[in-house]
Short mmCIF file of C-alpha atoms in Angstrom, two decimals:
data_model
loop_
_atom_site.label_atom_id
_atom_site.label_comp_id
_atom_site.label_asym_id
_atom_site.label_seq_id
_atom_site.Cartn_x
_atom_site.Cartn_y
_atom_site.Cartn_z
CA MET Z 574 51.04 -15.85 -18.96
CA PRO Z 575 52.79 -13.36 -21.30
CA ARG Z 576 55.99 -11.82 -20.06
CA ILE Z 577 55.94 -8.08 -19.44
CA SER Z 578 58.95 -6.24 -20.79
CA PRO Z 579 60.85 -3.66 -18.72
CA ALA Z 580 59.67 -0.95 -21.13
CA ASP Z 581 56.03 -1.90 -20.52
CA ARG Z 582 56.61 -1.90 -16.76
CA LEU Z 583 58.13 1.57 -16.97
CA THR Z 584 55.24 2.81 -19.11
CA SER Z 585 52.68 1.40 -16.65
CA TRP Z 586 54.51 2.99 -13.74
CA LEU Z 587 54.58 6.39 -15.47
CA VAL Z 588 50.89 6.14 -16.37
CA ALA Z 589 50.09 5.41 -12.72
CA LEU Z 590 51.69 8.75 -11.80
CA ARG Z 591 49.30 10.65 -14.04
CA PRO Z 592 46.93 12.79 -11.93
CA ALA Z 593 43.26 11.93 -11.98
CA PRO Z 594 40.98 14.43 -13.74
CA LEU Z 595 39.07 16.87 -11.55
CA THR Z 596 35.29 16.67 -11.58
CA VAL Z 597 34.63 20.36 -10.87
CA ASP Z 598 33.96 22.98 -13.52
CA HIS Z 599 35.88 26.21 -14.13
CA ARG Z 600 33.41 28.25 -12.11
CA GLU Z 601 34.11 26.20 -8.99
CA ARG Z 602 37.86 26.43 -9.59
CA TRP Z 603 37.74 30.22 -9.78
CA ARG Z 604 35.44 30.33 -6.74
CA ALA Z 605 38.02 28.41 -4.70
CA ALA Z 606 40.96 30.45 -6.02
CA PHE Z 607 39.30 33.78 -5.27
CA GLY Z 608 38.26 32.48 -1.86
CA GLY Z 609 41.85 31.62 -1.00
CA PHE Z 610 42.92 35.12 -2.05
CA ILE Z 611 40.19 36.80 0.04
CA GLY Z 612 40.77 34.56 3.07
CA ILE Z 613 44.52 35.13 3.27
CA LEU Z 614 44.13 38.85 2.52
CA ILE Z 615 41.61 39.35 5.33
CA THR Z 616 43.64 37.23 7.75
CA GLY Z 617 46.88 39.02 6.89
CA LEU Z 618 45.47 42.52 7.11
CA LEU Z 619 43.65 41.93 10.38
CA CYS Z 620 46.57 40.17 12.01
CA ARG Z 621 49.03 42.82 10.85
CA TRP Z 622 46.75 45.50 12.27
CA ALA Z 623 46.44 43.56 15.55
CA ASP Z 624 50.21 43.14 15.70
CA GLY Z 625 50.71 46.87 15.32
CA ALA Z 626 47.89 47.97 17.60
CA TRP Z 627 48.08 45.46 20.44
CA LEU Z 628 51.39 43.70 20.19
CA SER Z 629 53.88 46.52 19.64
CA GLY Z 630 57.44 45.26 19.62
CA HIS Z 631 56.25 41.65 19.23
CA ALA Z 632 59.06 39.67 17.62
CA LEU Z 633 56.84 36.95 16.12
CA PRO Z 634 55.41 37.10 12.57
CA TRP Z 635 51.79 38.12 12.08
CA LEU Z 636 51.10 35.59 9.30
CA VAL Z 637 52.61 32.12 8.89
CA ALA Z 638 53.04 29.91 5.83
CA PRO Z 639 50.94 26.90 6.95
CA LEU Z 640 47.88 29.15 6.67
CA GLY Z 641 48.27 28.95 2.89
CA ALA Z 642 47.71 25.21 3.02
CA SER Z 643 44.78 25.69 5.39
CA ALA Z 644 43.25 28.14 2.91
CA VAL Z 645 43.36 25.50 0.16
CA LEU Z 646 41.31 23.15 2.32
CA VAL Z 647 38.84 25.75 3.62
CA PHE Z 648 38.05 27.29 0.25
CA ALA Z 649 38.69 24.50 -2.27
CA VAL Z 650 37.37 21.47 -0.33
CA PRO Z 651 35.05 22.92 2.35
CA GLY Z 652 33.27 19.57 2.68
CA SER Z 653 36.40 17.73 3.78
CA PRO Z 654 36.60 16.60 7.42
CA LEU Z 655 40.16 17.95 7.36
CA ALA Z 656 38.88 21.46 6.57
CA GLN Z 657 36.27 21.90 9.29
CA PRO Z 658 36.66 24.76 11.80
CA TRP Z 659 37.86 22.62 14.70
CA SER Z 660 40.29 20.79 12.42
CA VAL Z 661 41.81 24.08 11.25
CA VAL Z 662 41.94 25.91 14.58
CA GLY Z 663 42.67 22.91 16.78
CA GLY Z 664 45.07 21.28 14.34
CA ASN Z 665 47.21 24.37 13.82
CA THR Z 666 47.16 25.50 17.46
CA LEU Z 667 47.91 22.13 19.05
CA SER Z 668 50.59 21.40 16.46
CA ALA Z 669 52.22 24.73 17.23
CA LEU Z 670 52.31 23.81 20.91
CA VAL Z 671 53.89 20.44 20.08
CA GLY Z 672 56.50 22.07 17.85
CA ILE Z 673 57.41 24.63 20.49
CA ALA Z 674 57.77 21.91 23.12
CA CYS Z 675 60.08 19.91 20.83
CA ALA Z 676 62.15 23.02 20.08
CA ASN Z 677 62.66 23.52 23.81
CA LEU Z 678 63.41 19.90 24.65
CA ILE Z 679 65.39 18.59 21.64
CA PRO Z 680 68.55 20.49 20.60
CA ASP Z 681 69.07 18.72 17.25
CA PRO Z 682 66.77 20.34 14.61
CA ALA Z 683 66.43 17.11 12.59
CA TRP Z 684 65.30 15.13 15.63
CA ALA Z 685 63.16 18.02 16.85
CA GLY Z 686 61.39 18.37 13.48
CA ALA Z 687 60.73 14.64 13.16
CA ALA Z 688 59.42 14.38 16.70
CA ALA Z 689 57.27 17.49 16.27
CA VAL Z 690 55.52 16.18 13.14
CA GLY Z 691 54.99 12.68 14.53
CA LEU Z 692 53.67 13.88 17.86
CA ALA Z 693 51.51 16.53 16.19
CA ILE Z 694 49.79 13.81 14.12
CA ALA Z 695 49.19 11.74 17.26
CA VAL Z 696 47.79 14.74 19.15
CA MET Z 697 45.51 15.72 16.26
CA PHE Z 698 44.18 12.16 16.06
CA ALA Z 699 43.48 12.18 19.79
CA ALA Z 700 41.79 15.60 19.67
CA ARG Z 701 39.83 14.71 16.48
CA CYS Z 702 41.25 17.68 14.59
CA LEU Z 703 43.44 16.06 11.95
CA HIS Z 704 44.61 18.86 9.65
CA PRO Z 705 47.52 18.39 7.20
CA PRO Z 706 48.85 21.97 7.57
CA GLY Z 707 49.21 21.19 11.28
CA GLY Z 708 52.23 19.07 10.37
CA ALA Z 709 53.73 22.11 8.64
CA MET Z 710 52.97 24.24 11.68
CA ALA Z 711 54.77 21.78 13.97
CA LEU Z 712 57.77 21.63 11.61
CA LEU Z 713 57.89 25.43 11.27
CA THR Z 714 58.01 26.02 15.01
CA SER Z 715 60.54 23.26 15.73
CA LEU Z 716 62.97 24.10 12.89
CA GLY Z 717 62.54 27.83 13.53
CA HIS Z 718 63.46 27.13 17.15
CA VAL Z 719 60.40 28.98 18.41
CA THR Z 720 60.58 28.67 22.18
CA HIS Z 721 57.82 31.07 23.25
CA PHE Z 722 54.50 29.33 23.77
CA SER Z 723 52.76 32.61 22.99
CA PHE Z 724 53.32 31.70 19.32
CA ALA Z 725 50.51 29.15 19.65
CA ALA Z 726 48.12 31.97 20.58
CA PHE Z 727 49.44 34.49 18.05
CA PRO Z 728 49.83 33.94 15.20
CA ALA Z 729 48.72 30.25 15.14
CA PHE Z 730 45.37 30.47 16.93
CA ILE Z 731 44.44 34.00 15.83
CA ASP Z 732 45.40 33.35 12.19
CA SER Z 733 43.49 30.09 12.08
CA THR Z 734 40.37 31.53 13.70
CA THR Z 735 40.35 34.54 11.37
CA LEU Z 736 40.77 32.31 8.33
CA VAL Z 737 37.91 30.05 9.47
CA LEU Z 738 35.59 33.03 10.00
CA ALA Z 739 36.44 34.35 6.54
CA GLY Z 740 35.81 30.86 5.15
CA MET Z 741 32.40 30.66 6.82
CA ALA Z 742 31.30 33.96 5.32
CA TYR Z 743 32.73 33.36 1.83
CA ASN Z 744 31.53 29.78 1.44
CA GLN Z 745 28.02 30.63 2.60
CA LEU Z 746 27.86 33.60 0.20
CA THR Z 747 29.00 31.42 -2.71
CA GLY Z 748 26.58 28.59 -2.03
CA LYS Z 749 28.82 26.14 -0.17
CA ARG Z 750 27.92 24.59 3.17
CA TYR Z 751 30.58 25.49 5.73
CA PRO Z 752 30.89 24.35 8.42
CA HIS Z 753 29.97 21.13 6.70
CA ALA Z 754 27.79 19.62 9.42
CA GLN Z 755 27.30 15.89 9.07
CA ARG Z 756 23.83 14.80 8.00
CA ALA Z 757 22.34 11.34 7.70
CA ALA Z 758 21.68 10.16 4.16
CA ALA Z 759 18.19 11.07 2.98
CA ALA Z 760 15.68 8.25 2.68
CA PRO Z 761 14.63 7.41 -0.89
CA ALA Z 762 11.59 9.30 -2.11
CA PRO Z 763 8.36 7.37 -2.80
CA GLY Z 764 8.73 5.54 -6.07
CA GLU Z 765 12.50 5.32 -5.92
CA PRO Z 766 14.21 1.94 -5.52
CA GLN Z 767 15.22 1.10 -1.98
CA PRO Z 768 18.99 1.08 -1.34
CA ARG Z 769 20.69 -2.27 -1.51
CA PHE Z 770 23.07 -1.57 1.38
CA SER Z 771 22.48 -0.45 4.93
CA THR Z 772 24.27 2.02 7.18
CA GLU Z 773 25.72 -0.93 9.07
CA ASP Z 774 27.13 -2.34 5.83
CA LEU Z 775 28.98 0.91 5.13
CA ASP Z 776 30.33 1.11 8.69
CA ALA Z 777 31.64 -2.46 8.43
CA VAL Z 778 33.44 -1.69 5.17
CA LEU Z 779 34.98 1.48 6.59
CA ARG Z 780 36.25 -0.38 9.64
CA ARG Z 781 37.77 -3.02 7.40
CA HIS Z 782 39.32 -0.34 5.18
CA ASN Z 783 40.88 1.24 8.30
CA GLU Z 784 42.18 4.36 6.59
CA VAL Z 785 41.46 8.07 6.91
CA LEU Z 786 39.39 9.25 3.94
CA ASP Z 787 39.19 12.86 2.87
CA VAL Z 788 35.39 12.67 2.81
CA SER Z 789 33.02 12.40 5.74
CA ARG Z 790 31.30 9.14 6.47
CA ASP Z 791 27.81 10.65 5.99
CA ASP Z 792 28.77 12.35 2.75
CA LEU Z 793 30.22 9.09 1.48
CA GLU Z 794 26.97 7.26 2.25
CA SER Z 795 24.96 9.97 0.53
CA LEU Z 796 27.20 9.82 -2.55
CA LEU Z 797 26.89 6.03 -2.76
CA ARG Z 798 23.11 6.16 -2.47
CA GLU Z 799 22.82 8.93 -5.07
CA THR Z 800 25.10 6.94 -7.37
CA GLU Z 801 22.91 3.88 -6.98
CA ALA Z 802 19.79 5.92 -7.70
CA GLN Z 803 21.48 7.44 -10.75
CA SER Z 804 22.35 3.95 -11.94
CA TYR Z 805 18.72 2.86 -11.67
CA GLN Z 806 17.66 6.01 -13.51
CA ARG Z 807 20.15 5.33 -16.30
CA LEU Z 808 19.11 1.70 -16.65
CA LEU Z 809 15.35 2.06 -16.26
CA GLY Z 810 14.64 5.78 -16.56
CA ASP Z 811 13.64 5.65 -20.24
CA LEU Z 812 11.81 2.33 -20.01
CA ARG Z 813 8.03 2.76 -20.25
CA CYS Z 814 5.27 0.47 -19.07
CA ASP Z 815 4.10 -0.35 -22.59
CA ALA Z 816 7.56 -1.75 -23.37
CA VAL Z 817 7.48 -4.41 -20.63
CA MET Z 818 3.79 -5.03 -19.87
CA THR Z 819 1.85 -8.14 -20.85
CA ARG Z 820 -0.27 -7.13 -23.83
CA GLU Z 821 -3.82 -8.31 -24.48
CA PRO Z 822 -4.28 -9.81 -21.02
CA ALA Z 823 -7.13 -12.16 -20.28
CA THR Z 824 -10.18 -10.18 -19.06
CA VAL Z 825 -13.69 -10.77 -17.79
CA GLN Z 826 -16.78 -8.61 -17.59
CA PHE Z 827 -18.93 -7.65 -14.63
CA GLY Z 828 -21.64 -10.22 -15.36
CA ASP Z 829 -19.37 -13.19 -16.14
CA SER Z 830 -19.82 -16.12 -13.83
CA LEU Z 831 -17.32 -16.98 -11.14
CA GLN Z 832 -16.85 -20.36 -12.77
CA THR Z 833 -15.88 -18.68 -16.05
CA ALA Z 834 -13.40 -16.41 -14.30
CA TRP Z 835 -11.91 -19.24 -12.26
CA SER Z 836 -11.52 -21.49 -15.32
CA LEU Z 837 -9.85 -18.66 -17.24
CA MET Z 838 -7.40 -17.99 -14.41
CA ARG Z 839 -6.45 -21.68 -14.29
CA GLU Z 840 -6.16 -21.91 -18.06
CA ARG Z 841 -3.94 -18.83 -18.36
CA LYS Z 842 -2.10 -19.58 -15.11
CA VAL Z 843 -2.65 -16.07 -13.80
CA LYS Z 844 -3.68 -14.79 -10.38
CA ALA Z 845 -5.66 -11.74 -11.48
CA LEU Z 846 -8.10 -10.77 -14.24
CA PRO Z 847 -8.96 -7.16 -15.10
CA VAL Z 848 -12.71 -6.57 -15.22
CA VAL Z 849 -13.77 -4.40 -18.18
CA ASP Z 850 -16.99 -3.06 -19.65
CA ARG Z 851 -18.12 -3.36 -23.26
CA TRP Z 852 -15.86 -0.44 -24.24
CA ASN Z 853 -12.82 -2.18 -22.73
CA LYS Z 854 -12.61 0.35 -19.91
CA LEU Z 855 -11.46 -0.93 -16.53
CA VAL Z 856 -14.13 -1.24 -13.84
CA GLY Z 857 -12.27 -3.49 -11.38
CA ILE Z 858 -10.01 -6.49 -10.95
CA VAL Z 859 -10.69 -9.97 -9.63
CA THR Z 860 -7.84 -11.83 -8.00
CA LEU Z 861 -7.12 -15.14 -6.38
CA ALA Z 862 -7.32 -13.31 -3.03
CA ASP Z 863 -10.89 -12.20 -3.86
CA PHE Z 864 -11.95 -15.79 -4.45
CA MET Z 865 -10.35 -16.98 -1.22
CA ARG Z 866 -11.80 -14.15 0.84
CA HIS Z 867 -15.40 -14.64 -0.32
CA ALA Z 868 -15.21 -18.43 -0.22
CA ASP Z 869 -13.92 -18.34 3.37
CA LEU Z 870 -10.91 -20.45 2.48
CA ASP Z 871 -8.79 -19.49 5.46
CA LEU Z 872 -9.31 -22.99 6.90
CA HIS Z 873 -7.54 -25.84 5.15
CA GLU Z 874 -10.18 -28.45 5.96
CA GLY Z 875 -12.41 -29.07 2.95
CA PHE Z 876 -10.54 -26.47 0.91
CA ALA Z 877 -11.16 -28.06 -2.49
CA ASP Z 878 -14.84 -28.81 -1.85
CA ARG Z 879 -15.61 -25.30 -0.62
CA LEU Z 880 -13.84 -23.77 -3.60
CA ARG Z 881 -15.74 -25.93 -6.09
CA GLY Z 882 -18.98 -25.09 -4.38
CA PHE Z 883 -18.20 -21.40 -4.42
CA VAL Z 884 -17.41 -21.12 -8.13
CA ARG Z 885 -20.27 -23.46 -9.25
CA ARG Z 886 -23.13 -21.54 -10.89
CA VAL Z 887 -26.33 -21.34 -8.87
CA THR Z 888 -29.48 -22.43 -10.71
CA THR Z 889 -32.02 -21.07 -8.23
CA VAL Z 890 -33.54 -17.60 -8.42
CA HIS Z 891 -32.33 -16.54 -5.00
CA ALA Z 892 -28.93 -17.50 -3.54
CA ASP Z 893 -26.89 -16.42 -0.57
CA LYS Z 894 -23.51 -16.68 -2.27
CA PRO Z 895 -22.03 -14.43 -5.00
CA ASP Z 896 -22.44 -15.78 -8.53
CA VAL Z 897 -20.83 -13.23 -10.87
CA VAL Z 898 -17.47 -11.49 -11.04
CA GLY Z 899 -18.91 -8.09 -10.22
CA GLN Z 900 -19.96 -9.28 -6.78
CA ILE Z 901 -16.46 -10.18 -5.57
CA MET Z 902 -14.13 -7.99 -7.64
CA THR Z 903 -12.02 -5.20 -6.19
CA ARG Z 904 -13.41 -1.91 -7.46
CA HIS Z 905 -10.63 0.47 -6.46
CA VAL Z 906 -7.71 -0.51 -8.68
CA ARG Z 907 -4.23 0.99 -8.90
CA VAL Z 908 -3.56 1.70 -12.58
CA ALA Z 909 -0.72 3.24 -14.58
CA SER Z 910 -0.58 4.89 -17.99
CA ALA Z 911 1.17 3.15 -20.84
CA ASP Z 912 3.78 5.90 -21.15
CA ARG Z 913 4.66 6.00 -17.45
CA PRO Z 914 8.30 5.15 -16.55
CA VAL Z 915 8.61 1.66 -15.09
CA LEU Z 916 10.93 3.02 -12.39
CA ASP Z 917 8.01 4.97 -10.89
CA LEU Z 918 6.32 1.70 -9.94
CA ALA Z 919 9.25 0.21 -8.01
CA ALA Z 920 7.85 1.17 -4.61
CA VAL Z 921 4.33 0.09 -5.61
CA PHE Z 922 5.58 -3.46 -6.17
CA SER Z 923 8.17 -3.60 -3.41
CA GLU Z 924 6.26 -1.88 -0.59
CA GLY Z 925 2.68 -1.25 -1.71
CA GLY Z 926 1.66 -4.89 -1.71
CA HIS Z 927 0.56 -4.80 -5.36
CA HIS Z 928 1.22 -7.74 -7.68
CA HIS Z 929 -0.70 -6.67 -10.79
CA ILE Z 930 -1.13 -3.16 -12.20
CA PRO Z 931 -3.48 -2.70 -15.17
CA ILE Z 932 -2.10 -0.39 -17.86
CA ILE Z 933 -4.42 2.04 -19.63
CA ASP Z 934 -4.02 4.37 -22.60
CA GLU Z 935 -5.01 8.00 -23.01
CA ARG Z 936 -8.66 6.95 -23.61
CA LYS Z 937 -8.69 5.06 -20.27
CA GLN Z 938 -8.98 1.77 -22.11
CA LEU Z 939 -7.12 -1.31 -20.93
CA VAL Z 940 -4.06 -2.07 -23.07
CA GLY Z 941 -2.11 -4.45 -20.84
CA ILE Z 942 -1.18 -5.51 -17.35
CA LEU Z 943 2.16 -5.16 -15.56
CA THR Z 944 2.99 -7.90 -13.08
CA GLN Z 945 5.79 -8.36 -10.62
CA THR Z 946 7.23 -10.93 -13.02
CA ASP Z 947 7.24 -8.36 -15.84
CA PHE Z 948 8.94 -5.84 -13.58
CA VAL Z 949 11.65 -8.24 -12.41
CA ARG Z 950 12.25 -9.38 -16.00
CA ALA Z 951 12.71 -5.77 -17.12
CA LEU Z 952 15.09 -5.06 -14.24
CA TYR Z 953 17.12 -8.19 -15.00
CA ARG Z 954 17.43 -7.32 -18.68
CA ALA Z 955 18.44 -3.74 -17.90
CA VAL Z 956 21.07 -4.69 -15.30
CA GLY Z 957 22.35 -7.56 -17.40
CA LYS Z 958 23.20 -5.37 -20.37
#
């Protein structure tokens, strides 16, 4: 194992400190910035007016610094669990109460500040309103030696409530969902691949991770499922049926004998034969299931004898059993065009019970057949790239 020099270690450490790039565009950045400006302006003006009109001679401030941090969450990351209305109002108000209690009970500011922040985190966890600015609110009240519990009502509660109301209006007007109510991940649309993980799988991983994430559990599941769907689209989205189908498949015609069809299926080692007319247009499909259904092969006793008797050509004029392909074939056949994306047929194979899909061109003529084997081979090649 090569030895890593101190210079390389220092370089790696410095690179690790580099901030990750943001995935939002400039429009979203300006939306958040202007929202923070509007939210604090409205909160400040209303609270200053309330302080002058209703609280004359009130010694407490009408706007406090932790609201600036709350504004960042409400307007820049409105989908965060830490930015939801109860998190903002409950986190700031309860933390203010904790800070005031510590200021009254602990004379030393250093001890009071430390106790206020620690207890505020514990209280917010218990009340399910974890909000980072709540720690600042607790520290502000304890270090500022605020001893009046009225501070928790005004400015903490009133400021927080006003900011949340402004955030609701602004985010809704600018196309953001706030409050960000939790919604279950949407089920895949017909034709889309089914997800490869369950809700229980995600819950198990989150419990094992055992860490607060700044994204809701339902949003995380939705993001993972959309990412998986995007991955399928990237790998298979441009792949068309004519690129993976079996070309020039073995076919039979309506009047071909059952013995001819059965021999061809055994020779080609296939379980289905498209049935075409003289212009190579599809009129049906005959499958192994069709043979078994008409030959009454559900019982194992005498299986081989009954099958041989069924496919053997009848020499008499009148017979009770079918003798040609057209009498046992399936007439209603699921088909796909040659230029159709393979991804569209995922649900047809996985849930529709189909094993063979004839492929036709723009003239409705048979050009190939797509089997489950073809589909799995295409998926394996795409994922294995």
